[in-house]
XYZ file of C-alpha atoms in Angstrom:
163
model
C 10.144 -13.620 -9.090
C 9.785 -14.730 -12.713
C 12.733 -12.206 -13.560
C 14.898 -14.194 -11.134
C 14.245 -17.353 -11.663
C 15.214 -16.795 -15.533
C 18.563 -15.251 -14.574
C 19.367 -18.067 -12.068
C 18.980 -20.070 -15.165
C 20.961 -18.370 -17.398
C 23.770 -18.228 -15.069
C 23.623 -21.922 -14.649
C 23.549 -22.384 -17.974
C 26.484 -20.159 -18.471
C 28.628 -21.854 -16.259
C 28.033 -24.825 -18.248
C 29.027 -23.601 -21.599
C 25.713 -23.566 -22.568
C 25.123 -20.037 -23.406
C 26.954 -17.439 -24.678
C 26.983 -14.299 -23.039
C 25.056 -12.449 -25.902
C 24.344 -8.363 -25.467
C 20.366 -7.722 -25.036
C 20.996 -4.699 -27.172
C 23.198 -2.824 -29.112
C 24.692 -0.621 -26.246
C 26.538 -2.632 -23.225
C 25.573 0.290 -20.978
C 22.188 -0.308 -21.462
C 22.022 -4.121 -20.567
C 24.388 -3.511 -17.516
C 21.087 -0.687 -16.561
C 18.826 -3.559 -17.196
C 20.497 -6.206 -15.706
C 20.971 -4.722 -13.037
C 17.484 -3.352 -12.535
C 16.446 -7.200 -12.481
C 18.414 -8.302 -10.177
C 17.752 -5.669 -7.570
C 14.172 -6.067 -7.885
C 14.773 -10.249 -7.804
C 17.126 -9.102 -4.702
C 14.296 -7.101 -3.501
C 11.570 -9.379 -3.658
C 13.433 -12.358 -2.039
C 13.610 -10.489 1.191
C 9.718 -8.729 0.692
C 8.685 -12.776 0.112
C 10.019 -13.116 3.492
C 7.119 -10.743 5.069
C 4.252 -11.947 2.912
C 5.025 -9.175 0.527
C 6.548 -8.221 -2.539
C 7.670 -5.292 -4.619
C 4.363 -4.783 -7.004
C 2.586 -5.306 -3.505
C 4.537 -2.598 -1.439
C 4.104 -0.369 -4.734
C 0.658 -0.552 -4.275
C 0.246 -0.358 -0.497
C 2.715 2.623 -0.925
C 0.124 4.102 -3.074
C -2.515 3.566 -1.281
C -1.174 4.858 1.900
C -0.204 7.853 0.537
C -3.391 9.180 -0.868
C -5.437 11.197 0.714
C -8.608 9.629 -0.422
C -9.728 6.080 -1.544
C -8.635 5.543 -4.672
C -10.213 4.108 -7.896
C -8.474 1.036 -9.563
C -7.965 3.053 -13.064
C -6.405 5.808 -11.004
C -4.199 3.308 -8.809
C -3.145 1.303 -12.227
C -1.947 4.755 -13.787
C -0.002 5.784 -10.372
C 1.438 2.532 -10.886
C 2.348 2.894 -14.609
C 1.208 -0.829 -15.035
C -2.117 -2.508 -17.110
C -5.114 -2.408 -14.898
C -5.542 -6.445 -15.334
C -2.242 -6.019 -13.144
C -3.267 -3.587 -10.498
C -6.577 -6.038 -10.292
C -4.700 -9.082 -9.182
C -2.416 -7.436 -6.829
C -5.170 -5.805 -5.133
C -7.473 -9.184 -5.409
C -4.838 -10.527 -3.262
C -4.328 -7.570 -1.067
C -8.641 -7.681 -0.298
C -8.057 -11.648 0.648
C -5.954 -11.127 3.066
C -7.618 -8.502 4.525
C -5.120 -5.726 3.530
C -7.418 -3.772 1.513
C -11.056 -3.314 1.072
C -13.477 -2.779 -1.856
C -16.299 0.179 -1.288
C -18.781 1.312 -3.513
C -17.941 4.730 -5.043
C -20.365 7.557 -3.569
C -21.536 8.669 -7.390
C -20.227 5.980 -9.939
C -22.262 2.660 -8.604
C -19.861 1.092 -11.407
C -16.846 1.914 -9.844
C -14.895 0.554 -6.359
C -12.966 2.516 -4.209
C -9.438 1.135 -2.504
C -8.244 1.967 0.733
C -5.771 -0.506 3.344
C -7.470 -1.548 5.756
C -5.874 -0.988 9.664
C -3.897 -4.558 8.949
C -2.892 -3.271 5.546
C -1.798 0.013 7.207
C 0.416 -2.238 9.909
C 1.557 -4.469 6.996
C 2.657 -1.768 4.458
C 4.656 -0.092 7.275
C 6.722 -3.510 7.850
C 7.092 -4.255 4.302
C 7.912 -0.694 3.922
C 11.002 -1.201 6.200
C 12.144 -4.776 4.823
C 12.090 -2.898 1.506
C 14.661 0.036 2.817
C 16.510 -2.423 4.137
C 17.287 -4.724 1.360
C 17.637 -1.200 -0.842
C 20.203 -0.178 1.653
C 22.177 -3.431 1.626
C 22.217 -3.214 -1.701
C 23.789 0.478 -2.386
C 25.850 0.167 0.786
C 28.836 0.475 -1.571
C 28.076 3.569 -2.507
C 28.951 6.514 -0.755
C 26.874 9.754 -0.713
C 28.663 11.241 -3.669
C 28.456 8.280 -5.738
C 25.185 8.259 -5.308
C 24.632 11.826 -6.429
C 26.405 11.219 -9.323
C 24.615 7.802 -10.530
C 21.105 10.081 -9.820
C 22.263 12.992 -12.263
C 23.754 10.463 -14.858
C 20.061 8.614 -14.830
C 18.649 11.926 -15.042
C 20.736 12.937 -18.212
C 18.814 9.381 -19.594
C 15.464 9.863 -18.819
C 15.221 13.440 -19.907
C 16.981 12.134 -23.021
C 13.979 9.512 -23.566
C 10.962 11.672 -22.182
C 11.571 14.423 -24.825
């Protein structure tokens, strides 16, 4: 949401004269790959707000969901790839609205274990098909080779960056 509401202002301001349209970084390929990746998630989000949801909450209740087991918050922070302080608020919201739920680990009394809850189950399952929606209104321009194509060109990057 943050992400959006700073673009919405830089477009305004750009309109105005204000600001110059001044590259992020020294490769024009690589802001269009950013730029882009914040407005689909801004694009994203707008229609997940519309459920009760967003993306970092659907990543979570996607995680969740899938695992076999309750998971710990350290593991579910690390599937997520983001800081555990960040993991702990999404899923402090999740428990309050009854999405998730909090139980004692069987062996480390210092540690919780996550699992959704029946509601969280129902809830993921709609988020999970506002989210395919708004991802499929936003690709619709792109036919199944095109998308192919975009998938092996992003694979040439991140095998270029992950060594």
């Amino acid at each position: 949401m943050r992400a959006h509401k700073i673009f919405r202002a830089k477009k305004r301001m750009q309109k105005r004269g204000v600001l110059m349209k001044a590259p992020g970084s020294s490769d024009i390929l690589v802001d269009e790959l950013f730029a882009t990746t914040v407005r689909l998630r801004a694009f994203t989000d707008a229609r997940l707000r519309e459920c009760g949801a967003s993306v970092a909450r659907v990543r979570a209740m996607r995680m969740l969901a899938a695992s076999p087991e309750p998971l710990r918050m350290r593991d579910l922070s690390e599937m997520l790839g983001v800081a555990a302080r960040t993991t702990t608020t999404v899923v402090d919201s999740l428990e309050r609205e009854g999405l998730v739920a909090r139980v004692r680990h069987p062996v480390d009394r210092r540690a919780f274990l996550l699992t959704l809850t029946e509601v969280g189950r129902e809830r993921h399952l709609e988020a999970e098909a506002v989210d395919r929606e708004a991802l499929a209104a936003a690709t619709r321009g792109l036919d199944a080779a095109d998308r192919e194509r975009l998938r092996e060109l992003l694979a040439v990057i991140r095998e270029a960056v992950e060594g």
